[in-house]
Coordinates of C-alpha atoms and ligand atoms in Angstrom, one line a residue:
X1 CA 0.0 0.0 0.0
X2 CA 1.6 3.4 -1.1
X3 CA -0.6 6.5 0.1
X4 CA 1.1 8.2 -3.1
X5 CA -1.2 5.7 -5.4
X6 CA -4.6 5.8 -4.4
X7 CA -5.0 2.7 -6.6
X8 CA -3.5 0.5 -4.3
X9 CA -4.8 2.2 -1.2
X10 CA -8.0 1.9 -2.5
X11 CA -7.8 -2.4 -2.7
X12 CA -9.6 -4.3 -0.3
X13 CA -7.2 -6.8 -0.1
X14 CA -4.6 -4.4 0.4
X15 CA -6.8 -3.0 3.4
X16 CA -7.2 -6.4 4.8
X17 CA -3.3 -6.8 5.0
X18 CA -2.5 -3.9 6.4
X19 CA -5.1 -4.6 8.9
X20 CA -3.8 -8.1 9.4
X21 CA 0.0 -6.7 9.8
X22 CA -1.4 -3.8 12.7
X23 CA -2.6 -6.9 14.6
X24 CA 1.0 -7.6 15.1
X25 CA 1.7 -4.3 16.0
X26 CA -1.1 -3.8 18.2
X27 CA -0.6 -7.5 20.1
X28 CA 3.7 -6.8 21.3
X29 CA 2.3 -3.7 22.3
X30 CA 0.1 -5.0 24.5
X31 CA 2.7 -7.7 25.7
X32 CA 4.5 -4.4 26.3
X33 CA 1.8 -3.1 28.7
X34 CA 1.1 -6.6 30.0
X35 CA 4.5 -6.1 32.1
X36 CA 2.5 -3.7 34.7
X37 CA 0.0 -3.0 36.7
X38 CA -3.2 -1.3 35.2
X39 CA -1.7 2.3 37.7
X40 CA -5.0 4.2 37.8
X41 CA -3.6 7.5 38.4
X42 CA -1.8 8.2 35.0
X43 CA -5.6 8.4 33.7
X44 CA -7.1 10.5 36.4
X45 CA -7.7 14.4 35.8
X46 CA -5.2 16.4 37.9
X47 CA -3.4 13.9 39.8
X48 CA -0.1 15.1 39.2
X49 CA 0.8 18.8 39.2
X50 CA 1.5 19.6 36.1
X51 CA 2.0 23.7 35.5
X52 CA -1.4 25.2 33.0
X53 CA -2.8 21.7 32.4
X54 CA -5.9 20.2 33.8
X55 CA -6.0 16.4 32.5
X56 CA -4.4 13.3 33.3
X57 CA -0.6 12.6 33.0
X58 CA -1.6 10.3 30.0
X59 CA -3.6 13.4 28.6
X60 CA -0.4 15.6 28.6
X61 CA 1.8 13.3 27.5
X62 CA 0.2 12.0 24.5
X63 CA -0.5 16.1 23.6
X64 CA 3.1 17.3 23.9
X65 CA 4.2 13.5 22.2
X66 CA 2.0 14.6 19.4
X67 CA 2.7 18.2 19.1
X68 CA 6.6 17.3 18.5
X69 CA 5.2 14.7 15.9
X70 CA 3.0 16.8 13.9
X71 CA 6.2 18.5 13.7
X72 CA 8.0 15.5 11.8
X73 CA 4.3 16.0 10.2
X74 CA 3.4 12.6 10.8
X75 CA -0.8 13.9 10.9
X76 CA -0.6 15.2 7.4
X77 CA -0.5 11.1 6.8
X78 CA -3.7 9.9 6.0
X79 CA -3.8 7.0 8.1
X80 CA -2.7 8.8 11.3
X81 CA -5.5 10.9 13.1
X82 CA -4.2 13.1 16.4
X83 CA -5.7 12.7 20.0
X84 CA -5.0 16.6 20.1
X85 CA -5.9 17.9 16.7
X86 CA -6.3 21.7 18.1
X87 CA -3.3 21.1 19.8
X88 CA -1.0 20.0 16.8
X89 CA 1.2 22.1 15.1
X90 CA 3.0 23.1 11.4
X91 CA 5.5 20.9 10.3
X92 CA 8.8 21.6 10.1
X93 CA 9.4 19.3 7.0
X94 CA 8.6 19.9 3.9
X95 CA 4.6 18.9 3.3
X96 CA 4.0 15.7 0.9
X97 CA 1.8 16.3 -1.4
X98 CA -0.3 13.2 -1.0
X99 CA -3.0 12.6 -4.1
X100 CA -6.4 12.6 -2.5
X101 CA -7.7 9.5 -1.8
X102 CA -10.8 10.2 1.1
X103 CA -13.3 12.9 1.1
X104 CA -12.7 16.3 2.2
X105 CA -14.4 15.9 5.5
X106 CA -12.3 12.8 6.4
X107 CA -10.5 14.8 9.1
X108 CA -13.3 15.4 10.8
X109 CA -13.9 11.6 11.5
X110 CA -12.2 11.1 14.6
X111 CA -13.2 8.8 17.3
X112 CA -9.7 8.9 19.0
X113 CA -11.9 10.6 22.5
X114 CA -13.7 7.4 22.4
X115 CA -10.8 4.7 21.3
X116 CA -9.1 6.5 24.4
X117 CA -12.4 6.5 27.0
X118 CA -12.3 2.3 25.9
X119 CA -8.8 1.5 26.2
X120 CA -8.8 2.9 29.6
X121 CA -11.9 1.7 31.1
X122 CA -11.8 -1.9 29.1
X123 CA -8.9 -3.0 27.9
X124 CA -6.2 -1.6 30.3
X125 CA -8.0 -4.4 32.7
X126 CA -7.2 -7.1 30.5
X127 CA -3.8 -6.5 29.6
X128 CA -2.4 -5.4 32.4
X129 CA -0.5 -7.7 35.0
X130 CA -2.5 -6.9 38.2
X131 CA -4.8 -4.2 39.0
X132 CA -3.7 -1.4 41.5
X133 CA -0.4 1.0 41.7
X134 CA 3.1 0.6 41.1
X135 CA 4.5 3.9 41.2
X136 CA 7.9 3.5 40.3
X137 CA 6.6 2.2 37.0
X138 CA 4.3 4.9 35.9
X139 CA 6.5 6.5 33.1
X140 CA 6.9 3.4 31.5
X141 CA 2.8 2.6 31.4
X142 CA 2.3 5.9 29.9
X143 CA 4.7 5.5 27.3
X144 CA 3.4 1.5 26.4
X145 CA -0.1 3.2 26.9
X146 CA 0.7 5.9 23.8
X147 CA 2.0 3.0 21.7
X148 CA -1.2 1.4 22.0
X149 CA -3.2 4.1 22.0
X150 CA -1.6 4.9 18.8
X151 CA -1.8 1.7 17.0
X152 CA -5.7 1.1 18.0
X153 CA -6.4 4.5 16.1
X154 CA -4.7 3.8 13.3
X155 CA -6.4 0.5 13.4
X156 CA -9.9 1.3 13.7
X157 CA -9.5 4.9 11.4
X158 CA -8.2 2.8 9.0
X159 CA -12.1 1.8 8.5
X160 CA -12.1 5.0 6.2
X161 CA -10.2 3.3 3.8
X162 CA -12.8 0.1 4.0
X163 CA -15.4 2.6 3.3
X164 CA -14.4 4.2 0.7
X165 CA -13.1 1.4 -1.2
X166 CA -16.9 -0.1 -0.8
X167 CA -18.5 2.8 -1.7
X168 CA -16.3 2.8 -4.7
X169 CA -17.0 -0.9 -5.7
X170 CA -21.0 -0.6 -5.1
X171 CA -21.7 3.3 -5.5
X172 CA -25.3 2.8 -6.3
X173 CA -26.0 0.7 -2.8
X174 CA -24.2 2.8 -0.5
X175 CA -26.0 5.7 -2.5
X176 CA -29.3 5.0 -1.9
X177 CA -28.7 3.5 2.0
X178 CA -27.1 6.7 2.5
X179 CA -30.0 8.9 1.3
X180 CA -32.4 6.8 3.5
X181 CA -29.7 7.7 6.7
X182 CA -30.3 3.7 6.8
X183 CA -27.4 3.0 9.5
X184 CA -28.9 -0.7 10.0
X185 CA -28.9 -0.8 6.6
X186 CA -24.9 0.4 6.0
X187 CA -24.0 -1.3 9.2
X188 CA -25.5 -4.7 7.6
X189 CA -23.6 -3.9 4.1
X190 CA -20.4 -3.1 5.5
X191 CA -20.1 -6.1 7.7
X192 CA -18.0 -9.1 6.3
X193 CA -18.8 -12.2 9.2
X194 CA -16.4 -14.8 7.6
X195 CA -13.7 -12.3 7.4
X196 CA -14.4 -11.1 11.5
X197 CA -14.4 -15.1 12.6
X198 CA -11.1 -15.0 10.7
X199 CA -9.8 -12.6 12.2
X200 CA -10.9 -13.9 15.5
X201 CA -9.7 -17.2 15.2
X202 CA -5.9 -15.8 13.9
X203 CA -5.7 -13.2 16.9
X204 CA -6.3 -16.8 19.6
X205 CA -3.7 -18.1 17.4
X206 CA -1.0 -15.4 17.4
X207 CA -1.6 -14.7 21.2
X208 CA -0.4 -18.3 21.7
X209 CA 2.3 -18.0 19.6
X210 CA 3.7 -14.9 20.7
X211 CA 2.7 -14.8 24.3
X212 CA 5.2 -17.3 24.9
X213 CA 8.6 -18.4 24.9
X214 CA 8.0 -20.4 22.0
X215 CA 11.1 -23.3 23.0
X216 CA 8.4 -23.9 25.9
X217 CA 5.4 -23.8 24.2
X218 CA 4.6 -27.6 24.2
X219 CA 5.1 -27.7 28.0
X220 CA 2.6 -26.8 30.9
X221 CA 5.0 -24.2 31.6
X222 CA 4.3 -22.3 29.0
X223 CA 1.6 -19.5 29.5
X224 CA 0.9 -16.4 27.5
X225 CA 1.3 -13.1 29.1
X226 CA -1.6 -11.7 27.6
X227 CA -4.6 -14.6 27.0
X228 CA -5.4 -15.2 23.6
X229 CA -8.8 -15.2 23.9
X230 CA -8.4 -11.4 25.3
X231 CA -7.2 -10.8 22.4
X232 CA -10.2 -12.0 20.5
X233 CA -12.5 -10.4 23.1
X234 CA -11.2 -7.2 22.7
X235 CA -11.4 -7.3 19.0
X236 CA -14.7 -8.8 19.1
X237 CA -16.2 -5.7 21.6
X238 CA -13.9 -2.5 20.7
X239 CA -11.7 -2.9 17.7
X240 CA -14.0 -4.5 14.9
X241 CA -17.0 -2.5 16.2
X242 CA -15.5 1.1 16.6
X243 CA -13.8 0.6 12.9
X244 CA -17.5 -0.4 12.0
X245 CA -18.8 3.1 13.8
X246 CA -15.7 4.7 11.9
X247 CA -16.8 3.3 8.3
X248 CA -20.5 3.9 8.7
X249 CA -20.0 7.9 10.4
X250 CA -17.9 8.3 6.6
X251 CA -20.1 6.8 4.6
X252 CA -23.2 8.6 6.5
X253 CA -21.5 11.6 4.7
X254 CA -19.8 10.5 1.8
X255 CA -22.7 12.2 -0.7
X256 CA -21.4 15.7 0.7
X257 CA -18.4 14.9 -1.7
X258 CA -20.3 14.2 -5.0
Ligands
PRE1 O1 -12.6 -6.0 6.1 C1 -13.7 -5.4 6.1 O2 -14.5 -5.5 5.2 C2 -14.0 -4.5 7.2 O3 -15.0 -3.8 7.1 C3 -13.1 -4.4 8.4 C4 -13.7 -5.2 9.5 C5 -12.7 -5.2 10.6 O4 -12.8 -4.3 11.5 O5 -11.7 -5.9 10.6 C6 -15.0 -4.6 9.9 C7 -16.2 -5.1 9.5 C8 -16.3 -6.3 8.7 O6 -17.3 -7.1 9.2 C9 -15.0 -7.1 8.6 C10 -13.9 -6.6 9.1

């Protein structure tokens, strides 16, 4: 996939790799995070002093990480959608002059608040190594927290792509669901069952695989740092249905565009 030739970022297949490759990405991360304790106080507004700023550690962290990345102008990228878009700022680079490939108003689909208000409340739970405080660790949840933070975005915005590519391939469909604002309707076309039990079924596989030192895997000893089927669970109830919300809140407005 080259976001320089909309052609091949347009390919449903292509999608579906990509998708399949951020699994990777998005399962060591969590491995990452799986080393501590869930440390309730890097999410919760105002804990720490910090000078003009009234959020959480997280909050500020991922603001200033992303201000210093717009700068490398990673968010004129589009596959990578800010936390902090008001926050973000010029880049120093050079811009790329990327063909267009979404609609205009693609910036403006951006679920990160909600990916974020999940991840905390859900999936920190199930990946983290105990529940409570370990303060001599909280830097280093923060920063695993980002990276997966990061990679679930990309993840579940990448559900523009899936849109676009199907309203492409069946314009007249999505046209006329779209002008009856039939979101059953939409949600029903989009979804692809065989290719979500895939999915599933691959993600118990790779957390088995990769959870583990694999030289012990045959053995009793052997057990997975983060459980596969958390893995499946947490695709199952946030990752598959917020890129769902992402490709139907597009295609809701993709006749703005024609
Ligand atoms: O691959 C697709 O067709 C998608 O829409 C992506 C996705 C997913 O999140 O992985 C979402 C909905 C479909 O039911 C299948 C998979």
């Amino acid at each position: 996939m080259d976001f320089l030739k909309p052609e091949t970022v347009l390919d449903l297949a292509n999608i579906r790799d990509a998708l399949v490759r951020m699994e990777d990405t998005i399962i060591f991360n969590f491995l990452e995070r799986s080393q501590y304790f869930s440390s309730p106080s890097v999410y919760e507004l105002g804990k720490f002093e910090i000078p003009n700023f009234q959020g959480s550690f997280l909050d500020w962290t991922l603001m200033n990480l992303e201000r210093v990345h717009s700068q490398v102008r990673r968010y004129e990228s589009p596959d990578e959608v800010p936390f902090f878009p008001d926050e973000i700022l010029p880049p120093l680079l050079p811009s790329i002059n990327y063909p267009k490939i979404l609609a205009s108003f693609s910036d403006e689909i951006n679920i990160n608040d909600l990916i974020k208000e999940n991840y905390i409340e859900h999936i920190v739970p199930l990946i983290s190594t105990g529940s409570g405080e370990q303060p001599e660790n909280l830097g280093s949840c923060t920063v695993c927290d980002i990276d997966n933070l990061q990679a679930l975005s990309r993840r579940i915005h990448f559900g523009k792509f899936v849109a676009e590519a199907k309203f492409q391939n069946e314009r007249e469909k999505y046209t006329k669901l779209i002008q009856e604002k039939d979101i059953a309707g939409i949600e029903e076309a989009i979804t692809n069952s065989a290719v979500e039990e895939r999915i599933l079924l691959r993600l118990i596989e790779k957390g088995k695989a990769y959870g583990v030192d694999p030289t012990l895997k045959f053995s009793q000893n052997a057990q997975s740092k983060v459980s596969p089927e958390y893995l499946a669970k947490i695709y199952k109830d946030w990752v598959i249905p917020l890129t769902k919300k992402v490709e139907v809140d597009y295609l809701l407005r993709r006749l703005e565009e024609e």
